[in-house]
Amino acid sequence: MDVVGVKKRLGVFTSGGDAPGMNAAVRAVVRAALNQDLEVYAIYEGYQGMVEGGERIRKMDWDSVGGILARGGTIIGTARCLEFQTREGRRQAARNLVEYGIEALVAIGGDGSLTGATILHREWPELLAELVENGEIGQEMAVKHAHLALVGLPASIDNDLYGSDMTIGTDTALHRIAEAADAISSTASSHQRTFIIEVMGRNCGYLALMGGLATGADWVMIPEKPPAGEHWEEQMCQVLKAGRDSGRRDTIVMVAEGARDAQGNPIRSDDIKKVLEERLGEDARVTILGHVQRGGSPSAFDRNLSTLLGYAAVAEVLADDPSPEPVLMGLRGNRITRTPLSYCVENSRKIAAAIASGDYPQAMALRGDTFGEIFHTFSTLMQATPPNCKPDTPPPIDKPLRIAVLTCGAAASGMNTAVRAAVRLGIDKCHTMLGVENGFRGLIEGHIRELDWVSVRGWATTGGSSLGTSRKIPKGRDLYDIARRIEKHDIHALLIIGGWSGYQAAYQLYNQRENFPAFNIPIICIPATINNNLPGSEYSIGSDTALNNIIQAVDKIKQSAVASNRCFVVKVMGRYCGYLALLSGMATGAEQVYLHEDGVTLSNLQHDLDYLINSFERGKRLGLIICNENAHPVYNSDFISALFAEEGKKLFQVRQAVLGHLQQGGDPSPFDRIQATRLAAKAIDFLIAEADKHSPAAAAIGLQGSQVQFWNLSELPVQMDTDHQRPKHQWWWELRDIASNLSHHTPHL
């Protein structure tokens, strides 16, 4: 591909429906390519621009993609192109790519867009031959451009592409759905109304299912799993009526736009409204969210996902042994993966075909195990009463357990979601669920009460902890008091939701089993802290909400700063863990991020100050520095602000922003709600399985890659840097170079 003296040229385009995060992907591709000394061309208006050529194909520089991380949609445009669907149109597109010397393409789009890209790649040799035959290009030019490298990035709010757990835009769409449903729920409750909320997704029920789970909806309709039997109306009305009879003031039905019954007939929002009005006498309203799900600023998750995928796409193009076939860069678990693009497109089409043919088990299977597990969990949680264990009836199990639930450490959004899921799933299995108020302090003092199905209603969407928390770590006499409380309340298992103090407390109980036989019960910890500083889990409940709180605040700060040539130093939480600082820095495009893990030196500060001064001298109007709260005991955010203000005062002003506890507050993000529910379900199953063992385990649960895994609490000292309260291995550490490379232009010469 290389020609002496000529830089390799890469084209990037967005196609199909716009998705929040596309701009972040374009930015990552452009800047990563420039740092590798490639020339980059943006193809405006997708395939339409590829066919038209001319001004639609423009060379990009570093500043071309400045300030676009927070913008929704796509700055380079997208459009339908009927011409590209013809052989003649694709031949014209190939001619334009050759004319601009573009040797590699990064296609950002959904199923249809990536299908078009695979067709172009497959036909490429033939198209070049036709162009030579028609005299439009010479044979030498055809030989020079004989190979077209192609990398696809999945961008679709529907999350309907095989090959990636999440597609660009999906998380933001879930944010829009949750915000709308949370708002609708309050007005529905005021008037005791039923709302039917229709969400996008075509043949994919991901948005409806996850949106329903995240918002505590009372019924969900998805294409992959229609209600069984011929009379879906009766099933729905039975569940919703039971909810009303139990005292519920509002009813939310979440329906995917492609929902259908078991016979394949479409189920529309108006059909559901009519059924509820006629059969239950409900005052029903329909809200079709429509394109509001596509719009607005992308979430933290989508900004970072797009950034990592775009960066990986350029690395794929430059690989020493590039794949001869197009690949899709996707997300599996928490790692970027590469999968043959044709394979992904083929399997995506299989799901749609299975739904169209009525093979719903196959459709569910192709969506993956996690999709099926979450559907099963939601089917339990949405019930008005426990479906498998009715009150005042003998339990169908030999030994019902009494499981105590408590929240520990600083409050984290998603704690309530986890408690609600654990309580309802435990009760559904005919066990008694006990709520401990104020963490281990409440357990010591005996503040314990039984929680029933209704008592946790509404907890799915609220931040903080309704049970209350404390950082109390039991020791000495406390251990004796806890043992007495466990015996008095006949507690058979303990579920701890919280941060580092909760893990330490659980470890104490585990280590004291020989002295206190009462502690010989199954114990499990669910990670819940905004700091994301716990071992054995790549994400802690609450950290995603905190990241979104940070980027929303920083976006506003940047708008203020750009108006008057300012540099902001933003101090974020995290204690000695730099997760929030680094990930928020990457999501907001910060010039520099200071972490305790890296350390801060005067030479670092001088280098960064020189960079800022040079940038403002060239016309820059905004500077952004993110600083972890414990980055350095001396060179802290106050010192950095004062230093930069003094040295840069002729060019820019410096302001410091301490975000404080707004990072902990607010309703949990959809990601935190979904993960809290998923971990709680697994935790309850674990406690039940361990309860009959002679020496039950004390463990922690967490997300590792795409799997939920358990690990024994005896390993805590081995896994944890206790002096700095962070894991010895932190997966996100490897992202430092990516964040730095995309904020500083350092081409390889």
XYZ file of C-alpha atoms in Angstrom:
749
model
C 0.000 0.000 0.000
C 2.828 2.398 0.757
C 4.351 4.573 -1.928
C 7.699 6.248 -1.228
C 7.190 9.878 -0.260
C 3.405 9.575 -0.073
C 1.550 9.251 3.186
C -1.011 6.537 3.645
C -4.503 8.002 3.327
C -7.509 6.971 5.367
C -11.154 7.878 4.888
C -13.784 7.970 7.603
C -17.530 8.303 7.221
C -20.745 7.917 9.192
C -23.797 6.332 7.662
C -27.338 5.261 8.464
C -29.253 6.630 11.416
C -27.213 8.999 13.540
C -26.156 7.782 16.970
C -24.747 9.768 19.916
C -21.031 9.046 20.080
C -20.405 9.101 16.340
C -18.521 12.391 16.720
C -16.319 10.899 19.413
C -15.516 8.013 17.062
C -14.682 10.391 14.200
C -12.458 12.437 16.531
C -10.616 9.320 17.685
C -10.057 8.067 14.129
C -8.821 11.439 12.886
C -6.477 12.171 15.772
C -5.146 8.635 16.123
C -4.408 8.596 12.380
C -2.702 12.004 12.447
C -0.531 10.877 15.345
C 0.559 7.952 13.158
C 1.417 10.352 10.318
C -1.492 9.346 8.096
C -3.545 11.743 6.013
C -7.209 11.636 6.938
C -10.215 12.501 4.809
C -13.758 12.788 6.092
C -16.418 11.681 3.640
C -19.382 13.944 4.330
C -22.982 12.696 4.090
C -21.994 9.037 4.151
C -22.333 7.025 0.949
C -23.927 10.010 -0.772
C -20.697 11.941 -0.316
C -18.665 8.947 -1.446
C -20.645 8.841 -4.705
C -20.614 12.607 -5.270
C -16.958 13.216 -4.357
C -15.597 16.739 -4.764
C -16.287 18.930 -1.738
C -17.905 15.989 0.012
C -14.440 14.510 0.639
C -12.331 16.848 2.782
C -8.920 16.610 4.347
C -8.988 16.803 8.141
C -6.485 18.295 10.562
C -6.176 18.157 14.352
C -8.474 21.106 14.945
C -11.136 19.842 12.522
C -12.434 17.576 15.269
C -11.833 19.851 18.251
C -14.723 20.394 20.643
C -17.000 17.699 19.195
C -16.882 15.075 21.966
C -19.990 16.449 23.661
C -21.997 16.987 20.486
C -24.766 14.627 19.466
C -25.369 13.456 15.918
C -22.496 13.516 13.459
C -20.700 16.642 12.255
C -19.765 14.998 8.960
C -23.372 14.117 8.223
C -25.237 11.038 7.131
C -27.780 10.515 4.363
C -29.666 7.820 2.504
C -28.105 7.057 -0.857
C -30.116 5.090 -3.414
C -27.314 5.499 -5.983
C -24.874 3.499 -3.861
C -27.273 0.563 -3.991
C -26.559 0.304 -7.719
C -23.405 -1.056 -9.341
C -22.912 2.217 -11.176
C -23.099 4.184 -7.940
C -20.545 1.958 -6.219
C -18.253 2.264 -9.238
C -18.433 6.040 -8.965
C -17.699 5.809 -5.232
C -14.638 3.656 -5.978
C -13.445 6.197 -8.565
C -13.656 9.016 -6.017
C -11.760 7.026 -3.387
C -9.013 6.261 -5.897
C -8.909 9.896 -7.026
C -8.222 10.997 -3.442
C -5.737 8.190 -2.882
C -7.766 6.710 -0.023
C -6.431 3.250 0.768
C -8.360 2.475 3.951
C -11.890 3.140 5.137
C -13.399 3.322 8.610
C -17.161 2.902 8.310
C -19.217 4.008 11.324
C -22.820 2.835 11.184
C -25.407 0.142 11.668
C -26.349 -3.100 9.966
C -27.327 -1.595 6.605
C -24.342 0.746 6.464
C -21.832 -1.972 7.257
C -23.500 -4.297 4.764
C -22.933 -1.638 2.106
C -19.281 -1.396 3.119
C -18.779 -5.169 2.829
C -20.334 -5.133 -0.646
C -17.993 -2.322 -1.725
C -15.005 -4.242 -0.389
C -16.075 -7.487 -2.068
C -16.610 -5.793 -5.430
C -13.501 -3.591 -5.194
C -11.269 -5.545 -7.668
C -14.114 -5.734 -10.194
C -14.958 -2.058 -9.795
C -11.335 -1.086 -10.432
C -11.266 -3.329 -13.515
C -14.408 -1.648 -14.848
C -12.925 1.796 -14.224
C -9.813 0.791 -16.172
C -11.914 -0.666 -18.983
C -13.963 2.553 -19.169
C -10.794 4.645 -19.292
C -11.630 6.444 -16.056
C -8.392 5.416 -14.339
C -5.128 3.957 -15.617
C -3.830 0.451 -15.007
C -1.030 1.810 -12.837
C -3.539 3.541 -10.582
C -5.594 0.348 -10.315
C -2.525 -1.656 -9.281
C -1.537 0.982 -6.734
C -4.984 0.831 -5.112
C -5.592 -2.885 -5.549
C -6.340 -3.375 -1.867
C -8.879 -1.405 0.161
C -8.580 -1.899 3.923
C -11.935 -1.707 5.685
C -12.779 -1.512 9.372
C -16.343 -1.189 10.688
C -17.441 0.466 13.914
C -20.911 -0.490 15.217
C -23.058 2.614 15.667
C -26.765 2.115 16.273
C -28.969 3.053 19.189
C -30.840 -0.233 18.684
C -27.905 -2.415 19.818
C -28.844 -4.874 17.111
C -25.419 -5.695 15.683
C -23.812 -9.058 16.307
C -20.157 -8.841 17.327
C -20.391 -6.193 20.039
C -22.093 -6.264 23.430
C -22.884 -2.575 23.037
C -23.068 -0.388 19.961
C -22.262 3.320 19.831
C -25.325 5.295 20.901
C -27.184 2.591 22.817
C -26.228 3.772 26.292
C -27.228 7.360 25.489
C -30.565 6.172 24.107
C -31.158 4.321 27.383
C -30.407 7.566 29.231
C -33.097 9.341 27.205
C -35.581 6.536 27.834
C -34.876 6.481 31.576
C -35.138 10.256 31.870
C -38.451 10.264 30.023
C -39.901 7.288 31.901
C -38.826 8.677 35.287
C -40.530 11.970 34.447
C -43.653 10.293 33.102
C -43.896 8.104 36.193
C -44.330 11.116 38.470
C -47.215 12.558 36.469
C -48.754 9.106 36.033
C -48.679 8.587 39.805
C -50.301 11.962 40.420
C -53.306 11.054 38.272
C -53.244 7.267 38.772
C -52.763 6.846 35.040
C -51.239 4.231 32.811
C -48.613 5.262 30.281
C -47.581 3.200 27.293
C -44.051 4.251 26.277
C -42.971 3.195 22.805
C -39.221 2.997 22.189
C -37.141 2.363 19.092
C -35.304 -0.822 18.206
C -36.900 -2.227 15.051
C -36.472 -6.005 15.450
C -34.370 -5.683 18.587
C -35.977 -5.450 22.019
C -32.820 -4.349 23.832
C -33.937 -0.767 24.479
C -37.383 -1.849 25.649
C -36.109 -4.638 27.907
C -33.226 -2.713 29.459
C -35.294 0.452 29.613
C -38.068 -1.441 31.374
C -35.633 -3.014 33.820
C -33.939 0.332 34.537
C -37.171 2.239 35.113
C -39.121 -0.378 37.048
C -41.728 -0.730 34.302
C -44.711 -2.970 34.967
C -44.859 -4.724 31.603
C -42.592 -4.970 28.558
C -43.264 -6.039 24.979
C -40.261 -7.091 22.868
C -40.023 -8.790 19.449
C -37.828 -11.685 20.632
C -40.168 -12.924 23.368
C -43.885 -12.376 22.754
C -46.287 -13.377 25.522
C -47.030 -17.090 25.252
C -50.361 -18.266 23.893
C -52.986 -16.538 21.836
C -54.265 -14.061 24.397
C -51.493 -11.690 25.395
C -54.143 -9.198 26.450
C -55.317 -11.406 29.310
C -51.799 -11.984 30.622
C -50.954 -8.291 30.605
C -54.221 -7.204 32.195
C -53.901 -9.800 34.951
C -50.447 -8.548 35.973
C -51.336 -4.860 35.740
C -54.595 -5.285 37.660
C -52.733 -7.055 40.451
C -50.412 -4.069 40.630
C -53.301 -1.675 41.022
C -54.888 -3.903 43.650
C -51.648 -3.828 45.633
C -51.760 -0.028 45.824
C -49.664 0.998 42.868
C -50.732 4.458 41.665
C -49.031 4.426 38.287
C -48.505 1.847 35.567
C -45.784 1.939 32.932
C -45.827 -0.338 29.893
C -42.657 -0.299 27.775
C -43.163 -1.492 24.214
C -40.619 -1.924 21.429
C -41.677 -0.554 18.064
C -41.251 -4.047 16.556
C -43.272 -5.892 19.234
C -45.534 -8.697 18.074
C -47.661 -11.493 19.473
C -46.908 -15.221 19.344
C -48.527 -15.460 15.911
C -46.321 -12.693 14.524
C -48.993 -10.001 14.446
C -47.738 -6.488 15.334
C -48.642 -5.146 18.784
C -48.891 -1.379 18.608
C -49.055 1.173 21.374
C -52.603 2.121 20.459
C -53.624 -1.558 20.627
C -52.361 -1.741 24.211
C -54.071 1.538 25.119
C -57.378 0.271 23.790
C -57.096 -3.023 25.684
C -56.330 -1.300 28.996
C -59.152 1.195 28.622
C -61.745 -1.395 27.642
C -60.784 -4.252 29.974
C -59.446 -2.423 33.043
C -61.046 0.986 32.710
C -57.626 2.614 32.863
C -56.969 6.246 32.018
C -54.236 5.401 29.509
C -51.866 7.625 27.553
C -49.372 6.822 24.800
C -45.943 8.443 24.609
C -43.835 7.675 21.546
C -40.316 8.816 22.362
C -39.214 8.744 18.733
C -36.070 10.580 17.708
C -35.508 12.088 21.131
C -33.747 8.772 21.803
C -31.166 9.607 19.137
C -30.547 13.173 20.161
C -28.511 15.121 22.627
C -25.054 14.888 24.086
C -23.626 11.354 24.342
C -23.231 9.683 27.714
C -19.843 9.056 29.303
C -19.999 5.401 28.290
C -20.691 6.223 24.638
C -17.944 8.846 24.473
C -15.367 6.444 25.835
C -16.612 3.434 23.863
C -16.462 5.453 20.636
C -13.005 6.753 21.496
C -11.611 3.283 22.154
C -13.210 1.781 19.036
C -11.967 4.615 16.823
C -8.445 4.339 18.209
C -8.490 0.553 17.710
C -9.703 0.979 14.116
C -6.608 2.983 13.190
C -4.374 0.424 14.912
C -6.071 -2.276 12.827
C -5.408 -0.377 9.606
C -1.732 -0.027 10.550
C -1.257 -3.578 11.814
C 1.848 -5.382 10.565
C -0.362 -8.241 9.413
C -3.684 -6.609 8.543
C -6.644 -8.868 7.923
C -7.413 -9.301 4.206
C -11.084 -9.305 5.153
C -12.989 -6.372 6.705
C -13.328 -6.551 10.481
C -15.709 -5.088 13.022
C -14.159 -3.528 16.092
C -16.545 -4.303 18.934
C -16.847 -4.536 22.690
C -16.949 -7.938 24.367
C -17.198 -7.695 28.114
C -14.855 -4.826 28.770
C -12.356 -5.406 25.987
C -12.108 -4.265 22.380
C -12.362 -7.201 19.966
C -12.093 -7.739 16.222
C -14.514 -10.013 14.370
C -14.942 -10.610 10.619
C -17.454 -8.034 9.453
C -19.276 -10.412 7.130
C -19.784 -12.854 10.019
C -21.300 -10.088 12.175
C -23.629 -8.912 9.405
C -24.708 -12.489 8.664
C -25.595 -13.242 12.299
C -27.390 -9.926 12.730
C -29.599 -10.880 9.803
C -30.218 -14.326 11.324
C -31.894 -12.758 14.361
C -34.252 -10.714 12.204
C -35.018 -13.811 10.127
C -35.738 -15.884 13.254
C -38.220 -13.275 14.498
C -39.871 -13.002 11.092
C -40.327 -16.777 10.940
C -41.646 -16.990 14.503
C -38.621 -18.879 15.815
C -38.480 -16.873 19.040
C -36.293 -19.335 21.035
C -33.635 -19.013 18.312
C -33.907 -15.217 18.389
C -33.428 -15.181 22.165
C -30.495 -17.577 21.908
C -28.760 -15.407 19.316
C -29.135 -12.367 21.579
C -26.913 -14.157 24.100
C -27.179 -15.613 27.591
C -27.162 -12.243 29.361
C -30.184 -11.029 27.378
C -32.141 -14.128 28.386
C -31.080 -13.884 32.029
C -32.146 -10.264 32.259
C -35.510 -11.038 30.646
C -36.090 -13.749 33.237
C -35.099 -11.396 36.076
C -37.337 -8.631 34.771
C -40.270 -11.038 34.461
C -40.002 -11.607 38.227
C -39.362 -8.028 39.299
C -42.286 -6.554 37.365
C -44.863 -8.647 39.217
C -47.150 -6.974 41.763
C -46.689 -9.900 44.150
C -44.147 -12.743 44.311
C -45.077 -15.003 41.387
C -43.547 -18.175 42.844
C -44.176 -17.749 46.555
C -47.582 -16.441 47.529
C -48.269 -14.934 50.963
C -50.137 -17.134 53.459
C -49.247 -20.315 51.573
C -46.732 -22.974 52.630
C -43.334 -22.368 51.019
C -42.370 -24.954 48.391
C -38.854 -25.285 49.851
C -37.595 -27.253 52.849
C -35.607 -24.550 54.585
C -36.544 -20.908 54.005
C -33.630 -18.589 54.755
C -33.502 -15.276 56.542
C -31.188 -13.070 54.477
C -30.023 -9.711 55.801
C -29.194 -6.880 53.372
C -27.154 -3.799 54.295
C -25.427 -0.932 52.472
C -21.986 0.261 53.591
C -19.557 3.080 52.964
C -20.355 6.289 51.107
C -23.659 6.348 49.264
C -23.507 5.307 45.607
C -26.307 5.611 43.066
C -27.588 2.128 42.330
C -27.525 0.864 45.913
C -31.305 1.102 46.125
C -31.652 -0.683 42.793
C -29.548 -3.565 44.090
C -31.513 -3.782 47.351
C -34.841 -3.827 45.486
C -33.698 -6.599 43.164
C -32.218 -8.679 45.984
C -35.319 -8.328 48.169
C -37.811 -9.223 45.461
C -35.780 -12.078 44.034
C -35.172 -13.477 47.516
C -38.861 -13.274 48.420
C -39.799 -14.875 45.101
C -37.713 -17.861 46.165
C -39.679 -17.935 49.440
C -36.968 -16.541 51.711
C -37.355 -13.787 54.296
C -35.466 -10.597 53.518
C -34.254 -8.362 56.333
C -33.112 -4.770 55.890
C -30.318 -3.500 58.150
C -30.350 0.255 58.618
C -27.141 2.331 58.539
C -24.742 -0.426 57.562
C -22.708 -2.267 60.174
C -23.523 0.382 62.755
C -27.160 -0.662 62.440
C -26.250 -4.329 62.606
C -24.326 -3.723 65.827
C -27.228 -1.793 67.324
C -29.929 -4.159 66.063
C -31.710 -1.830 63.637
C -33.138 -4.654 61.558
C -36.577 -4.922 59.950
C -38.295 -7.262 57.551
C -38.689 -6.028 53.988
C -41.621 -7.186 51.893
C -42.371 -7.000 48.183
C -44.084 -3.614 48.349
C -41.623 -1.958 50.743
C -38.999 -1.615 47.982
C -41.404 -0.285 45.360
C -39.897 2.692 43.544
C -36.347 1.959 44.708
C -35.131 0.994 41.223
C -34.796 4.601 40.095
C -33.709 6.511 43.207
C -30.170 7.478 44.178
C -28.522 7.215 47.572
C -29.449 4.474 50.019
C -32.894 4.263 51.604
C -31.542 1.806 54.181
C -28.814 4.268 55.133
C -25.067 3.685 55.184
C -22.075 4.130 57.457
C -18.326 3.587 57.183
C -18.261 1.672 60.462
C -15.804 -1.254 60.410
C -16.526 -3.594 63.339
C -13.755 -4.491 65.764
C -13.379 -5.634 69.339
C -16.695 -5.604 71.200
C -18.529 -4.842 67.920
C -17.923 -8.383 66.712
C -19.564 -9.849 69.795
C -22.589 -7.563 69.328
C -22.926 -8.538 65.680
C -22.789 -12.238 66.563
C -25.570 -11.704 69.096
C -27.719 -9.843 66.542
C -27.237 -12.603 63.988
C -28.348 -15.190 66.543
C -31.242 -13.112 67.874
C -32.680 -12.383 64.424
C -31.854 -15.884 63.171
C -29.920 -14.527 60.169
C -28.790 -17.260 57.784
C -26.948 -15.187 55.154
C -25.544 -11.701 54.732
C -25.620 -9.518 51.599
C -23.359 -6.451 51.779
C -23.673 -3.706 49.149
C -20.961 -1.089 49.400
C -17.374 0.048 49.144
C -14.027 -0.580 50.777
C -15.307 -0.356 54.371
C -17.946 -2.993 53.602
C -15.327 -5.337 52.174
C -13.097 -4.822 55.206
C -16.008 -5.524 57.545
C -16.937 -8.702 55.676
C -13.302 -9.810 55.807
C -13.322 -9.267 59.588
C -16.360 -11.514 60.014
C -14.786 -14.175 57.828
C -11.540 -14.123 59.842
C -13.395 -14.351 63.160
C -15.387 -17.501 62.370
C -13.378 -19.600 64.796
C -14.146 -17.181 67.619
C -17.765 -16.512 66.644
C -19.646 -19.492 65.180
C -22.511 -17.124 64.241
C -20.308 -15.807 61.437
C -20.223 -19.209 59.756
C -22.919 -18.145 57.301
C -22.661 -17.327 53.599
C -21.548 -13.740 53.029
C -21.306 -11.888 49.762
C -20.224 -8.344 48.847
C -21.576 -6.405 45.871
C -19.235 -3.573 44.777
C -20.924 -0.178 45.111
C -18.726 2.914 45.174
C -18.239 5.807 42.791
C -14.454 5.421 43.138
C -14.426 2.072 41.305
C -11.567 1.024 43.568
C -12.587 -2.496 44.570
C -10.808 -5.720 43.566
C -12.456 -8.444 41.526
C -14.749 -6.167 39.536
C -14.019 -3.900 36.620
C -17.046 -1.746 37.414
C -18.569 -0.760 40.747
C -22.186 0.289 41.044
C -22.335 4.079 41.121
C -19.162 4.787 39.142
C -20.995 5.215 35.832
C -23.441 7.677 37.401
C -20.529 9.618 38.875
C -18.809 9.784 35.478
C -21.947 11.157 33.873
C -22.315 13.724 36.645
C -18.728 14.822 36.042
C -18.979 15.164 32.267
C -22.263 17.080 32.504
C -20.628 19.558 34.874
C -17.454 19.791 32.777
C -19.437 20.348 29.566
C -20.991 23.412 31.194
C -17.628 24.555 32.505
C -16.119 24.307 29.014
C -18.875 26.492 27.551
C -18.038 29.116 30.150
C -14.291 28.823 29.626
C -14.256 29.078 25.833
C -15.978 32.453 25.976
C -13.126 34.165 27.798
C -9.804 32.338 27.241
C -9.718 30.298 30.407
C -8.106 27.154 31.672
C -10.122 25.187 34.220
C -8.592 22.824 36.737
C -11.344 20.403 37.747
C -10.890 18.355 40.918
C -12.743 15.042 41.019
C -13.208 12.344 43.641
C -11.664 8.887 43.716
C -9.394 9.054 46.767
C -6.202 7.296 45.604
C -7.847 5.662 42.580
C -7.640 7.609 39.324
C -10.521 5.903 37.520
C -12.913 8.865 37.643
C -10.165 11.308 36.690
C -8.866 9.352 33.703
C -12.217 8.251 32.280
C -13.787 11.697 32.699
C -10.683 13.253 31.169
C -10.987 10.994 28.122
C -14.722 11.694 27.843
C -14.281 15.470 28.002
C -11.081 15.845 25.987
C -8.949 17.180 28.839
C -5.427 18.263 27.911
C -3.995 16.609 30.996
C -5.111 14.294 33.780
C -3.220 14.073 37.059
C -3.426 10.758 38.902
C -1.932 9.488 42.135
C -0.873 6.328 40.299
C 1.301 8.392 37.938
C 2.517 10.892 40.491
C 3.030 14.597 39.784
C 6.402 16.303 39.434
C 7.504 19.857 38.761
C 8.911 18.764 35.414
C 5.485 17.329 34.485
C 3.819 20.591 35.414
C 6.384 22.667 33.506
C 5.902 20.532 30.394
C 2.111 20.852 30.585
C 2.328 24.580 31.256
C 4.533 25.071 28.192
C 2.021 23.110 26.102
C -0.854 25.284 27.305
C 1.032 28.530 26.695
C 1.985 27.459 23.166
C -1.592 26.369 22.457
C -3.105 29.671 23.611
C -0.489 31.584 21.615
C -1.719 29.718 18.505
C -5.321 30.778 19.174
C -6.610 28.216 21.637
C -9.433 29.577 23.817
C -10.042 26.746 26.253
C -7.889 24.640 28.547
C -9.045 21.748 30.700
C -7.132 19.887 33.386
C -8.646 17.027 35.417
C -7.043 16.340 38.797
C -7.674 13.383 41.092
C -8.348 14.601 44.633
C -5.290 12.790 46.049
C -3.015 13.097 43.028
C -0.231 14.614 45.157
C -0.038 15.893 48.745
C 1.777 19.109 47.678
C 1.188 19.524 43.942
C -2.578 19.445 44.355
C -5.294 21.258 42.412
C -4.770 24.450 44.443
C -1.038 24.476 43.660
C -1.581 23.674 39.981
C -4.202 26.413 39.627
C -1.954 29.003 41.267
C 1.089 27.990 39.193
C -0.735 28.034 35.867
C -2.499 31.306 36.715
C 0.771 33.067 37.498
C 2.708 31.776 34.496
C -0.068 32.060 31.953
C -1.740 35.286 33.041
C -0.782 37.161 29.874
C -2.649 34.630 27.746
C -5.361 33.007 29.828
C -7.118 33.010 33.168
C -7.246 29.986 35.432
C -10.233 28.866 37.466
C -10.604 25.862 39.737
C -13.775 23.793 40.001
C -14.235 21.355 42.883
C -17.196 19.172 41.929
C -17.570 17.637 45.383
C -20.559 15.523 46.306
C -22.556 16.227 43.160
C -20.544 13.275 41.818
C -22.307 10.995 44.322
C -25.803 12.367 43.891
C -28.635 11.992 41.445
C -30.637 9.079 40.156
C -28.543 6.128 38.966
C -27.662 5.860 35.305
C -29.261 3.055 33.268
C -25.907 1.229 33.241
C -25.723 1.288 37.042
C -29.354 0.203 37.390
C -28.894 -2.733 35.028
C -25.627 -3.897 36.582
C -26.992 -3.514 40.119
C -29.935 -5.748 39.223
C -27.764 -8.287 37.469
C -25.275 -8.566 40.348
C -28.029 -8.737 42.959
C -29.697 -11.639 41.131
C -26.433 -13.591 41.010
C -25.675 -12.751 44.647
C -29.002 -14.106 45.912
C -28.488 -17.352 43.992
C -25.001 -17.630 45.489
C -26.226 -17.193 49.083
C -28.954 -19.775 48.622
C -26.522 -22.291 47.099
C -23.991 -21.814 49.932
C -26.489 -21.912 52.794
C -26.575 -25.712 53.086
C -22.807 -26.140 53.147
C -20.939 -26.988 56.344
C -18.440 -24.209 55.674
C -20.212 -21.660 53.484
C -18.156 -19.217 51.444
C -17.557 -15.562 52.133
C -17.106 -13.996 48.728
C -17.335 -10.907 46.568
C -19.002 -10.680 43.204
C -17.967 -8.578 40.236
C -17.891 -8.063 36.514
C -14.737 -9.411 34.880
C -14.854 -9.020 31.136
C -18.306 -10.166 30.063
C -18.696 -12.575 32.983
C -20.039 -12.218 36.498
C -17.461 -13.903 38.730
C -17.046 -14.696 42.417
C -13.855 -14.676 44.452
C -13.121 -15.667 48.029
C -12.723 -12.855 50.537
C -9.667 -14.609 51.943
C -7.847 -13.216 48.876
C -8.587 -9.596 49.807
C -5.086 -8.745 51.131
C -3.516 -10.297 48.038
C -5.667 -8.380 45.568
C -5.745 -5.007 47.346
C -3.227 -2.228 47.861
C -4.589 -1.503 51.325
C -2.427 1.569 51.917
C -4.019 3.317 48.956
C -7.378 1.518 48.996
C -7.256 0.402 45.390
C -6.734 -2.908 43.551
C -3.175 -3.917 42.717
C -4.311 -4.471 39.131
C -6.548 -1.863 37.516
C -7.787 -2.694 34.021
C -8.276 0.931 32.980
C -4.602 1.769 33.569
C -3.747 0.808 29.996
C -6.031 3.580 28.676
C -3.690 6.388 29.809
C -1.756 6.494 26.564
C -4.921 6.581 24.460
C -6.307 9.553 26.389
C -2.974 11.367 26.107
C -2.470 10.653 22.395
C -5.893 12.006 21.485
C -5.424 15.239 23.432
C -1.860 15.978 22.170
C -0.705 16.012 18.568
C 2.510 13.974 18.462
C 2.861 12.490 14.955
C 5.442 9.795 14.264
C 7.879 11.325 11.808
